[in-house]
């Protein structure tokens, strides 16, 4: 057993810090105060309050209220660990960093730098994400870098780039939501995943908006709906075709917008001629009148916003499904004015910024592209290297795991992710990481992935680490910290600088603070799609947050509404795409007669590494479960609370059944927050969307078998 040293001391009684929640993309601002504790008094150790700000307006959800608990957990890693005689044991930084650097040098010499992979995350600050990209390309010289946002934002981001010419999660401001007269929420469960945004939706409803929820389950979000389309998973692209057909039939399209601001509508119109509503009803499992109703509500509304999230996007056709929802937006001209727009509801705290500054395989900072010669030249200039020094593009996150499995990537450095739980086809990923030559992980905790590592580096938590994060609206926010790193923990960016120095690359990594990295990021993003040049720490302090693009320090920040006059393609026009009405890629059959989908619950965050170490959160959801319809449960002899084994063509896991009628028949919904024997990803589909390499997480054919009286955990 590893002995974990003292818990961080944090604040003195009476002191407070102002910070930002480490979890979802709203990035609610928080004030945390350590309470005075009189002798014998029973009082909470900390008081947590929301600080008014433009996104959450001072609200916090239960995760934000309890986020500090993981920071002071006695399980925090306080010193580096290295594997000796098969076990992880405490070590000095000197030894741990020396081991990693020596290993990287040896692998590079023997097999070339591309035998090393880097795997980042959307919780990292902009500064760290930027530096990780630079470290891969300049510190190591490898093309293999990608990050967990591939599983999160890649379908919507690539759709935004193709349709609009740019990807910024929301094309409008949050304050536009109450102005919308119709809101489509497709595959997004805001009530549990971005709870502090709910009042925007209830305000819209009070203002008379019609709310359409597209989700195979009656979620807490769907309870708001005027129309709930409980479709078969994986059929959103087909549903959007049906709604488009309805819009055309009803005459609810905006011809003048289409003519002046878009390309490709005639092709879409031709494509829709062959679309039959009856066929769409059959594919989606909805009725024709439900689909027509959706078209009428959205089509006749003066203003409207369409939101999509992972329900639509984590599919093998996620890119095209999103593009078909964007077709709805363009066909009705509901974009670029107040109360209108599209939002890909971003997931992680820095899911937006994390996808802009170069930790993605094909990307350089500022949303520049690594295969674009001009982009390479510009960034090489900022970095002080020849453009040839920058490697070409690598592969996506899951494909990196396949390369690890094949022995092509021989060492992996993971910063800010727990891939052995969060990748699809988790058994293969676990095997890959068991057999890898060398694995290093930087984390606050011994995650399932860190447990498998050869070296584990302890990092600072959100309360201790300065940096900027970009929220779901594209608003850059500064999170400052006054707390010293506890124990021997170090900042992620500091670790990258130390490693670069040991690899003889210190000249490119001479930063004394996060702000200094940001200064370089500003320059590297200048002129790019995600231009941060006009943003400084001082400005962020003064203005509380700044929308990108922000090309100049002198200009006022933009209104937050994109595409008021033109889209970001060179000709200023947006692009329609005809999308086929597909069945899901993996259909039920005799062996796997059910469909398995998955997602989130309110109190846990992603693979649960942090939230399980917050006692108040952990206590709310102890074990994983499968939501199952009463008739389906009956068919398999299952009752509420029974353990069952769920299997797919990839593998099996075991959970308790939660029987309720809020889910479609023959569908299972299992949260993604648990590893080990309860990990839904043992069964999920690793087939990738060819357009963006998003795995088809959300739809798999599955079977269920009762495990009476056995607890597998
Ligand atoms: N509490 C909590 N909040 C979080 C997170 C967390 O882990 N916990 N994670 C954050 C992150 S990183 C992300 S990416 C976001 C995710 O936010 P969401 O995408 O909203 O979350 P999910 O629960 O994965 O999926 C949303 C809904 O999709 C539905 N769904 C499943 N299959 C389909 C389908 O085929 N079509 C449609 N239309 N819907 C379908 C599910 O029933 C589910 O209700 O949440 C962020 N916020
Ligand atoms: N079946 C299924 N699988 C999914 C999804 C799904 O809906 N269904 N969703 C996918 C999505 S959208 C996402 S975003 C991924 C996320 O999946 P992961 O990338 O595995 O995300 P986390 O569980 O947040 O893991 C983050 C790890 O980094 C650590 N960490 C947190 N902050 C920092 C930091 O600042 N620095 C460092 N070094 N470490 C830090 C945490 O302690 C934790 O161990 O999962 C994907 N997997
Ligand atoms: S989890 Fe999201 S909604 Fe909840 S407090 Fe944190 S940032 Fe706000
Ligand atoms: Mo995500």
Tab-separated table of C-alpha atoms in Angstrom, residues 26 33 81 152 183 236 308 333 351 357 359 450 461 482 486 517-518 537 545 558 592 595 618 655 666 675 684:
chain	number	residue	atom	x	y	z
A	26	UNK	CA	-20.555	26.924	-17.065
A	33	UNK	CA	-14.589	30.662	3.303
A	81	UNK	CA	5.434	7.862	-7.047
A	152	UNK	CA	-16.668	15.243	-26.006
A	183	UNK	CA	-35.883	25.978	-27.825
A	236	UNK	CA	-31.245	12.082	-34.542
A	308	UNK	CA	-27.186	19.710	-29.047
A	333	UNK	CA	-32.623	31.986	-40.524
A	351	UNK	CA	-13.859	22.014	-22.983
A	357	UNK	CA	-4.841	25.823	-28.547
A	359	UNK	CA	-3.594	19.623	-27.743
A	450	UNK	CA	-2.566	6.286	-12.545
A	461	UNK	CA	-5.891	21.349	-7.861
A	482	UNK	CA	-3.713	32.552	-3.638
A	486	UNK	CA	0.326	21.648	-0.884
A	517	UNK	CA	2.497	31.326	-20.896
A	518	UNK	CA	-0.723	33.210	-21.623
A	537	UNK	CA	-4.887	38.949	-17.332
A	545	UNK	CA	-14.447	37.721	-18.630
A	558	UNK	CA	-17.724	41.739	-28.941
A	592	UNK	CA	-27.967	-8.576	-28.280
A	595	UNK	CA	-29.916	-1.028	-26.984
A	618	UNK	CA	-20.099	10.289	-3.238
A	655	UNK	CA	-24.798	-3.040	-12.239
A	666	UNK	CA	-35.788	-2.232	-24.751
A	675	UNK	CA	-14.649	2.095	-13.476
A	684	UNK	CA	-19.538	0.652	-25.635
